[in-house]
Coordinates of C-alpha atoms and ligand atoms in Angstrom, one line a residue:
M1 CA 104.1 85.4 155.9
G2 CA 101.6 86.8 153.4
R3 CA 103.0 90.1 151.5
T4 CA 100.6 93.1 152.4
K5 CA 100.2 96.4 151.4
E6 CA 102.2 98.0 153.9
D7 CA 105.4 96.0 152.7
A8 CA 104.8 94.9 149.2
S9 CA 105.4 97.0 146.4
I10 CA 104.0 96.9 142.4
G11 CA 106.1 97.2 139.5
I12 CA 104.8 98.0 136.4
I13 CA 107.3 98.4 133.3
G14 CA 105.7 99.7 130.1
M15 CA 103.4 103.2 131.3
G16 CA 101.0 103.0 128.3
D17 CA 97.7 103.0 128.3
M18 CA 97.2 99.9 130.1
G19 CA 100.4 100.4 132.5
K20 CA 98.7 104.0 133.0
M21 CA 95.1 102.7 134.0
Y22 CA 96.7 100.0 136.2
A23 CA 99.2 102.4 138.3
Q24 CA 96.2 104.8 138.6
R25 CA 94.0 102.5 140.0
L26 CA 96.0 100.4 142.0
S27 CA 97.6 103.3 143.2
D28 CA 94.3 104.8 144.3
A29 CA 93.3 101.3 146.1
G30 CA 96.6 102.2 148.2
W31 CA 99.0 100.3 146.7
R32 CA 102.9 101.9 146.1
I33 CA 103.6 101.2 142.2
N34 CA 107.1 101.5 140.8
A35 CA 106.7 102.4 137.1
C36 CA 108.9 103.0 134.1
D37 CA 108.6 103.4 130.8
R38 CA 111.2 103.7 127.9
P39 CA 114.3 105.6 129.3
E40 CA 113.5 108.3 127.4
N41 CA 109.8 108.9 128.7
F42 CA 111.1 109.1 132.2
E43 CA 111.1 112.8 132.8
S44 CA 107.2 113.2 131.1
L45 CA 106.2 110.3 132.7
K46 CA 107.6 111.6 135.9
Q47 CA 106.2 115.0 135.4
E48 CA 102.8 113.4 134.8
F49 CA 102.4 110.9 137.9
A50 CA 104.3 114.2 140.0
S51 CA 100.5 114.7 141.9
Q52 CA 99.8 111.1 141.8
K53 CA 100.4 109.4 145.6
G54 CA 102.0 106.3 146.2
V55 CA 103.4 106.2 142.2
T56 CA 107.4 106.4 142.3
I57 CA 108.5 106.4 138.1
F58 CA 112.4 105.5 137.6
P59 CA 114.0 105.3 134.5
N60 CA 114.2 101.8 133.8
G61 CA 112.8 98.6 134.3
H62 CA 116.3 96.8 136.3
L63 CA 115.4 100.0 138.9
V64 CA 111.9 98.7 138.9
S65 CA 112.6 94.9 138.9
R66 CA 115.2 95.3 141.8
I67 CA 112.5 96.8 144.3
S68 CA 109.4 95.0 143.2
D69 CA 107.3 92.7 144.8
Y70 CA 104.8 92.0 141.9
I71 CA 106.4 92.9 138.3
L72 CA 104.0 93.4 135.4
Y73 CA 105.0 93.6 132.3
S74 CA 102.8 95.9 130.1
V75 CA 104.5 96.1 127.2
E76 CA 103.6 95.7 123.2
A77 CA 103.4 91.7 122.6
G78 CA 106.0 92.2 119.7
V79 CA 108.7 93.0 122.2
I80 CA 107.7 91.0 125.1
D81 CA 110.4 88.9 124.6
K82 CA 113.5 91.5 123.8
V83 CA 112.0 93.8 127.2
V84 CA 112.1 90.6 129.2
A85 CA 115.4 89.7 128.3
Q86 CA 116.4 93.3 128.9
Y87 CA 115.4 93.2 132.6
G88 CA 114.2 89.9 133.7
L89 CA 117.8 89.4 135.2
S90 CA 116.9 92.0 138.0
T91 CA 114.4 91.1 139.3
K92 CA 114.0 90.8 142.9
V93 CA 114.5 87.0 144.8
G94 CA 111.9 85.8 145.6
A95 CA 109.2 88.2 143.4
I96 CA 106.2 87.3 141.0
V97 CA 106.1 88.2 137.9
G98 CA 103.5 88.7 135.4
G99 CA 102.2 90.4 132.0
Q100 CA 99.4 91.8 130.6
T101 CA 99.9 90.8 126.9
S102 CA 96.8 89.8 124.7
C103 CA 98.7 86.8 123.5
K104 CA 100.2 84.2 126.5
A105 CA 102.4 82.2 124.3
P106 CA 104.9 84.0 123.7
E107 CA 105.0 86.1 126.6
L108 CA 105.2 82.8 129.2
A109 CA 108.5 81.8 126.7
A110 CA 110.3 84.9 127.2
F111 CA 109.3 84.4 131.1
E112 CA 111.0 80.7 131.3
K113 CA 113.5 81.8 128.8
H114 CA 115.0 84.9 130.7
L115 CA 113.6 85.0 134.4
P116 CA 115.4 83.2 137.2
S117 CA 114.6 80.4 138.6
D118 CA 113.4 81.5 142.4
V119 CA 111.0 83.6 140.3
E120 CA 107.3 83.0 140.2
I121 CA 105.1 83.2 137.5
V122 CA 101.7 84.9 137.5
S123 CA 100.1 86.7 134.7
C124 CA 96.6 88.4 134.2
H125 CA 95.1 89.9 131.3
S126 CA 91.9 92.6 131.5
L127 CA 90.1 91.5 128.5
H128 CA 88.7 94.9 128.2
G129 CA 90.6 98.5 127.1
P130 CA 91.7 101.2 129.2
K131 CA 88.9 103.3 129.1
V132 CA 86.0 100.7 130.3
N133 CA 85.3 100.4 133.7
P134 CA 87.2 97.1 134.9
Q135 CA 84.5 96.6 137.4
G136 CA 82.7 93.2 136.8
Q137 CA 84.9 92.6 133.0
P138 CA 86.6 89.2 133.0
L139 CA 90.4 89.2 134.1
V140 CA 92.4 86.2 133.2
L141 CA 94.7 84.9 136.2
I142 CA 97.3 82.8 134.9
Q143 CA 99.5 80.4 137.7
H144 CA 102.2 79.5 135.6
R145 CA 105.0 78.9 137.8
A146 CA 103.4 79.9 140.9
S147 CA 102.3 78.7 144.6
D148 CA 98.8 78.7 145.7
E149 CA 99.9 81.4 148.1
S150 CA 101.7 84.0 145.5
L151 CA 98.4 83.4 143.1
K152 CA 96.3 84.7 146.6
F153 CA 98.8 87.6 146.9
V154 CA 98.2 88.7 143.3
E155 CA 94.8 88.2 143.4
S156 CA 94.7 90.3 146.3
I157 CA 96.3 93.1 144.6
L158 CA 93.8 93.0 141.4
S159 CA 91.3 92.3 143.5
S160 CA 90.7 96.4 143.8
F161 CA 89.5 96.4 140.0
G162 CA 86.2 94.6 141.1
S163 CA 86.6 92.1 137.6
K164 CA 85.5 88.8 137.5
H165 CA 88.7 86.6 138.3
V166 CA 89.1 83.8 135.4
H167 CA 91.4 81.2 136.2
L168 CA 92.8 79.4 133.1
T169 CA 96.2 78.1 131.8
G170 CA 97.9 80.2 128.8
E171 CA 97.0 77.6 126.4
M172 CA 93.4 78.1 127.4
H173 CA 94.0 81.5 126.9
D174 CA 94.9 81.9 123.9
R175 CA 92.5 79.4 122.3
I176 CA 89.7 81.3 123.6
T177 CA 90.8 84.9 122.9
A178 CA 91.9 83.5 119.3
D179 CA 87.9 82.7 119.0
T180 CA 86.8 85.8 120.9
Q181 CA 88.8 88.8 120.3
A182 CA 91.1 87.8 116.9
V183 CA 88.1 86.9 114.8
T184 CA 85.7 89.6 115.9
H185 CA 88.7 92.3 114.8
A186 CA 89.2 90.6 111.5
A187 CA 85.4 91.2 110.8
F188 CA 84.9 94.8 112.0
L189 CA 88.9 95.3 110.3
S190 CA 87.3 93.9 107.2
M191 CA 83.9 95.9 107.2
G192 CA 86.4 99.6 107.7
T193 CA 88.7 98.3 104.8
A194 CA 85.4 97.7 102.1
W195 CA 84.4 101.0 103.2
Q196 CA 87.5 102.8 102.6
A197 CA 88.0 100.7 99.7
N198 CA 84.4 102.3 98.3
T199 CA 85.2 105.8 99.9
Q200 CA 82.3 105.2 101.7
F201 CA 81.3 106.9 105.1
P202 CA 78.8 104.7 105.7
W203 CA 76.4 106.4 108.0
E204 CA 76.1 109.2 105.2
H205 CA 74.3 106.4 103.3
G206 CA 70.7 105.8 103.8
R207 CA 71.6 101.8 103.6
W208 CA 74.0 102.0 106.6
V209 CA 71.2 103.5 109.5
G210 CA 69.7 101.9 111.8
G211 CA 70.6 99.3 114.7
I212 CA 72.6 97.0 113.6
E213 CA 74.7 99.0 111.3
N214 CA 75.2 101.7 114.3
V215 CA 76.9 98.6 116.3
K216 CA 79.0 97.9 113.2
I217 CA 79.9 101.2 112.2
N218 CA 80.8 102.3 116.4
I219 CA 83.0 99.4 117.0
T220 CA 84.8 99.8 113.4
L221 CA 86.0 103.0 113.9
R222 CA 86.7 102.0 118.0
I223 CA 89.2 99.8 116.6
Y224 CA 91.2 101.8 114.0
S225 CA 91.0 104.8 115.9
N226 CA 93.1 102.3 118.5
K227 CA 97.0 101.3 118.3
W228 CA 97.5 98.9 115.7
H229 CA 99.7 96.9 117.9
V230 CA 97.1 95.9 120.1
Y231 CA 95.3 93.9 117.6
A232 CA 98.7 92.9 115.3
G233 CA 100.0 91.1 118.3
L234 CA 97.0 89.2 119.3
A235 CA 96.5 88.0 116.1
I236 CA 99.9 87.3 114.4
L237 CA 101.3 85.7 117.7
N238 CA 98.2 83.5 118.4
P239 CA 99.2 80.1 116.9
A240 CA 95.1 79.6 117.3
A241 CA 94.0 82.8 115.5
K242 CA 95.5 82.1 112.0
Q243 CA 93.4 79.4 111.4
Q244 CA 90.0 80.9 113.0
I245 CA 90.5 84.2 110.9
R246 CA 91.3 81.9 107.9
Q247 CA 88.0 80.2 108.4
Y248 CA 86.0 83.3 108.8
A249 CA 87.5 84.3 105.4
E250 CA 87.0 81.2 104.1
S251 CA 83.3 81.4 105.2
V252 CA 82.7 85.1 103.6
T253 CA 84.1 84.0 100.6
D254 CA 81.6 80.8 100.2
L255 CA 78.6 82.2 101.2
Y256 CA 79.9 85.5 98.5
K257 CA 79.8 82.9 96.1
L258 CA 76.3 81.4 96.5
M259 CA 75.1 85.0 96.9
I260 CA 76.4 86.2 92.9
G261 CA 75.8 82.5 92.0
G262 CA 71.7 82.8 93.1
Q263 CA 72.1 80.0 94.9
R264 CA 69.4 80.7 96.9
E265 CA 68.6 77.6 98.4
E266 CA 71.8 76.3 99.1
L267 CA 72.7 79.6 100.7
K268 CA 69.3 79.1 103.2
R269 CA 70.3 75.6 103.8
R270 CA 73.6 76.5 105.0
V271 CA 73.1 79.5 106.9
K272 CA 70.3 77.8 108.9
A273 CA 72.1 74.6 109.2
A274 CA 74.8 76.8 110.4
G275 CA 72.6 78.8 113.0
A276 CA 71.2 75.9 114.6
S277 CA 74.4 74.9 115.4
V278 CA 75.1 77.6 117.0
F279 CA 72.1 79.3 118.5
R280 CA 70.7 75.6 119.7
P281 CA 67.0 74.9 120.1
G282 CA 65.6 75.9 123.3
S283 CA 67.4 78.8 124.0
E284 CA 64.9 80.8 122.0
G285 CA 62.9 81.9 125.0
Q286 CA 65.7 83.5 126.1
D287 CA 66.3 87.5 126.6
L288 CA 68.3 88.9 123.4
L289 CA 71.7 90.6 124.4
L290 CA 70.4 94.1 122.4
K291 CA 67.3 95.1 121.3
D292 CA 66.0 97.5 119.0
D293 CA 65.5 100.5 121.2
V294 CA 69.2 100.5 122.7
L295 CA 71.0 99.5 119.4
D296 CA 69.0 102.5 117.6
R297 CA 70.4 105.1 119.8
F298 CA 73.9 105.1 118.9
S299 CA 73.8 106.8 115.0
L300 CA 76.2 109.0 113.7
S301 CA 73.6 109.4 111.3
N302 CA 71.2 112.4 111.3
R303 CA 68.9 110.5 108.9
P304 CA 65.6 108.9 110.3
R305 CA 65.3 105.2 110.3
E306 CA 61.6 104.4 109.6
K307 CA 62.5 100.6 109.1
A308 CA 66.4 99.6 108.8
P309 CA 66.9 99.1 105.2
P310 CA 67.2 95.4 104.1
N311 CA 70.8 94.2 104.1
S312 CA 72.5 90.8 103.0
H313 CA 74.6 91.1 106.2
L314 CA 77.6 89.0 105.1
S315 CA 79.6 89.7 107.7
L316 CA 76.8 87.9 110.4
L317 CA 76.0 85.0 108.1
A318 CA 80.1 84.4 108.0
I319 CA 80.6 84.8 111.3
V320 CA 78.1 82.1 112.2
D321 CA 79.3 79.5 109.4
C322 CA 82.7 79.9 110.9
W323 CA 81.9 79.4 114.4
S324 CA 79.7 76.5 112.8
K325 CA 82.9 75.1 111.1
L326 CA 85.1 75.3 113.8
G327 CA 82.8 73.7 116.3
I328 CA 82.5 77.0 118.4
V329 CA 79.6 77.5 120.7
P330 CA 80.2 81.3 121.6
Y331 CA 77.8 81.7 124.8
D332 CA 80.2 79.3 126.0
H333 CA 83.1 81.9 126.0
M334 CA 81.0 84.5 128.1
I335 CA 82.9 83.8 131.1
C336 CA 86.2 85.3 129.1
S337 CA 84.9 87.7 126.5
T338 CA 85.6 91.3 125.8
P339 CA 83.2 93.9 125.4
L340 CA 83.5 94.0 121.7
F341 CA 82.7 90.3 121.5
R342 CA 79.7 90.2 123.2
L343 CA 78.4 93.3 121.0
W344 CA 79.7 91.1 118.2
L345 CA 77.7 88.5 119.5
G346 CA 74.8 90.1 120.6
V347 CA 73.9 91.9 116.8
T348 CA 74.5 88.3 115.2
E349 CA 71.7 86.7 117.6
Y350 CA 69.9 89.6 116.6
L351 CA 70.0 88.8 113.0
F352 CA 69.8 84.8 113.7
R353 CA 67.1 84.4 116.4
N354 CA 64.6 87.0 114.3
Q355 CA 63.6 84.5 111.5
D356 CA 62.0 87.4 109.3
L357 CA 65.0 89.6 109.2
L358 CA 67.2 86.4 108.9
D359 CA 65.1 85.4 105.7
E360 CA 65.3 89.4 104.2
A361 CA 68.9 89.5 104.6
L362 CA 69.1 85.9 102.5
D363 CA 66.7 87.1 99.9
T364 CA 68.4 90.6 99.7
A365 CA 71.8 88.6 99.4
I366 CA 70.3 87.0 96.2
D367 CA 67.7 89.4 94.6
D368 CA 69.2 92.9 95.3
S369 CA 72.2 93.5 93.8
T370 CA 72.8 97.1 96.0
F371 CA 75.0 95.7 98.5
R372 CA 77.4 93.4 95.8
S373 CA 79.8 96.5 95.5
D374 CA 79.9 96.4 99.3
D375 CA 79.7 93.0 99.6
L376 CA 82.7 92.0 97.1
E377 CA 85.2 94.8 98.8
F378 CA 84.1 93.0 102.0
T379 CA 85.5 89.4 100.6
F380 CA 88.6 90.8 99.6
A381 CA 89.2 92.6 102.6
A382 CA 88.4 89.4 104.7
R383 CA 90.9 87.2 102.8
A384 CA 93.7 90.2 102.7
W385 CA 93.7 90.4 106.1
S386 CA 93.7 86.7 106.8
D387 CA 96.8 87.0 104.5
C388 CA 98.6 89.5 106.5
V389 CA 97.7 87.1 109.7
S390 CA 99.2 84.5 108.1
F391 CA 102.1 85.8 106.8
G392 CA 102.8 87.6 110.2
D393 CA 104.5 90.6 109.2
F394 CA 104.0 93.4 111.7
E395 CA 105.2 96.4 109.2
S396 CA 102.7 94.9 106.0
Y397 CA 100.2 94.8 109.1
R398 CA 100.8 98.4 110.6
H399 CA 100.4 99.9 106.8
R400 CA 97.3 98.3 106.0
F401 CA 95.8 99.1 109.6
E402 CA 97.1 103.1 109.5
R403 CA 96.0 103.6 106.1
I404 CA 92.7 103.0 106.4
A405 CA 92.4 104.7 110.1
E406 CA 93.7 108.1 108.2
Y407 CA 90.6 107.7 106.1
F408 CA 88.4 107.4 108.9
A409 CA 90.5 109.7 111.5
P410 CA 88.3 112.8 111.0
R411 CA 85.2 111.0 112.2
F412 CA 86.9 109.4 115.3
P413 CA 86.5 112.6 118.0
E414 CA 82.6 112.2 117.4
A415 CA 82.2 108.6 116.7
A416 CA 84.8 108.0 120.7
T417 CA 82.0 110.1 122.3
L418 CA 79.5 108.4 120.8
G419 CA 80.6 104.7 120.8
N420 CA 81.5 105.4 124.8
E421 CA 78.1 105.9 125.4
M422 CA 76.9 103.1 123.3
M423 CA 79.7 100.6 124.9
K424 CA 78.5 101.7 128.5
T425 CA 74.8 101.1 127.5
I426 CA 74.9 98.1 125.9
L427 CA 77.5 96.9 128.2
E428 CA 75.1 97.2 131.1
K429 CA 72.5 94.7 129.0
T430 CA 75.4 92.4 127.5
T431 CA 77.4 91.4 131.0
S432 CA 80.0 88.4 131.0
N433 CA 77.1 85.9 132.9
N434 CA 74.6 86.0 130.0
Ligands
NDP1 N1 94.8 98.6 124.9 C1 94.3 97.5 125.3 O1 92.8 97.4 124.8 C2 94.9 96.5 125.5 C3 95.8 96.0 125.7 N2 96.5 95.0 126.2 C4 97.6 94.6 126.3 O2 98.3 95.2 126.9 C5 99.7 95.7 126.6 C6 99.9 96.8 126.4 O3 98.9 97.9 125.5 P1 98.8 99.4 125.5 O4 99.3 99.5 126.9 O5 97.7 99.6 124.8 O6 100.0 99.8 124.5 P2 100.7 101.1 124.6 O7 101.5 100.9 123.1 O8 100.2 102.1 125.2 O9 101.5 100.5 125.9 C7 102.9 100.1 125.4 C8 104.3 100.6 126.4 O10 105.2 100.0 126.5 C9 106.3 100.5 126.1 N3 107.7 100.5 126.3 C10 108.1 99.5 125.0 N4 109.1 99.0 125.2 C11 109.5 99.1 126.4 C12 110.9 99.1 127.3 N5 111.9 98.5 127.0 N6 110.8 99.6 128.8 C13 109.9 100.5 129.0 N7 108.5 100.5 128.6 C14 108.4 100.3 127.2 C15 105.7 101.7 125.2 O11 106.4 102.7 125.0 P3 107.0 102.9 123.0 O12 105.8 103.7 122.8 O13 107.6 104.1 122.8 O14 107.1 101.9 122.6 C16 104.6 101.8 125.4 O15 104.6 103.0 126.0 C17 100.2 95.0 125.3 O16 100.4 93.9 125.1 C18 98.3 94.5 124.5 O17 98.6 94.1 123.7 C19 95.8 94.2 126.9 C20 94.2 94.3 127.0 C21 93.6 95.6 126.8
ENO2 O1 87.6 94.5 123.3 C1 88.3 94.1 122.7 O2 88.5 93.6 121.9 C2 89.2 95.2 122.6 O3 89.4 96.2 120.9 C3 89.9 96.0 123.9 C4 90.7 94.9 123.6 C5 92.0 95.0 123.0 C6 93.4 94.0 123.8 C7 92.7 93.2 124.6 O4 93.4 92.4 124.9 C8 91.8 93.2 125.2 C9 90.8 94.0 124.9

């Protein structure tokens, strides 16, 4: 007999931002939730959820696991093995287990290693942050070791999000998210690193005002105001991500060398060839994901913008070179894309589908030395983030991330308000259907 809301309950282990969002929404939809965080957080979590109907807080994952029919691990990716090892054997006989971590290889390996064999495995991944409305956003489902009936049960639980269900294997998931999430984050992390290295708040400079720049600034601040482990986990633990991020750093370096070498023709040839392989002929008639009027609305700067000042847009030229070198067609990933990836693709497309703007960027890169020191720092930063991910050292990732986050922290509240508004408006225009 199928399991229903009336007779089944859901366990959530790890009540951080995502776990809380799931607990809130699923209990609002009428499911009974059993949840826990670390034992030391039991009392405060119990108080926080005292008035949330349908949510019972337990001191630890054993107590959650033994009574729940679908158990979701929503902990830091770096500790998934340890936490499943701790609570896995307490899983209720015949239950289904899944995880919310952003990289599935270690998560699924931990389940296989530590869960009893009668336990089924259906994992998931909401491809958006905890403050984004899940309606219409992609939700990956992985039927790793489970019957079709159990998959249907998990789908019936998660259906209240109104997300778009995307069925993948763990391996496909990791491959696609390396392309979409890990490289996107590497680009924005590098922008923040370069601005900090040049002790700039970019919105205070005339040359960082206007459409594309607003997106760069808002997204960079959004990333640095989040938890470092989310970005570290999905880059360091995903085997495909290292290669992608390394290619991005190589593309940045190669293009920067052409710029400072004054090799205009070679730069143009390379960038345009890359553009032609990513933005295939025949797509010119399509609507742009992002338009000027939308982009211009979200500036942290109070300076007026007459015409976007020219910028070499090294970060954007390099992502297209990187996609081209790796044979990635980013539009193929829309169905499995995060909001940040769609914004990133949107600004890239905005530049590459406008020949005048692209030519202006390429000529600026050669003729105008105003951006040289920014681009130099950006090149160093892209390589340093790539090394950091390749070395796989969480602590040095954390250290780098937090040092830069601290620099931008005074502007986070204001950037969050504006960034949320920007995301909301732009997301309405860049759905994963595009
Ligand atoms: N934030 C995002 O945008 C998204 C994140 N994800 C993924 O979801 C997962 C959770 O992320 P998020 O909620 O943002 O991160 P948080 O850090 O907010 O939440 C993780 C929670 O798990 C707790 N935890 C750690 N160990 C245990 C344990 N042994 N028992 C119970 N709880 C434990 C942590 O406690 P403590 O802090 O004390 O360690 C923390 O409260 C991550 O794997 C992340 O990659 C997926 C989609 C989007
Ligand atoms: O949109 C992005 O890339 C984010 O930064 C939010 C995010 C972070 C981690 C995930 O696993 C999914 C989404």
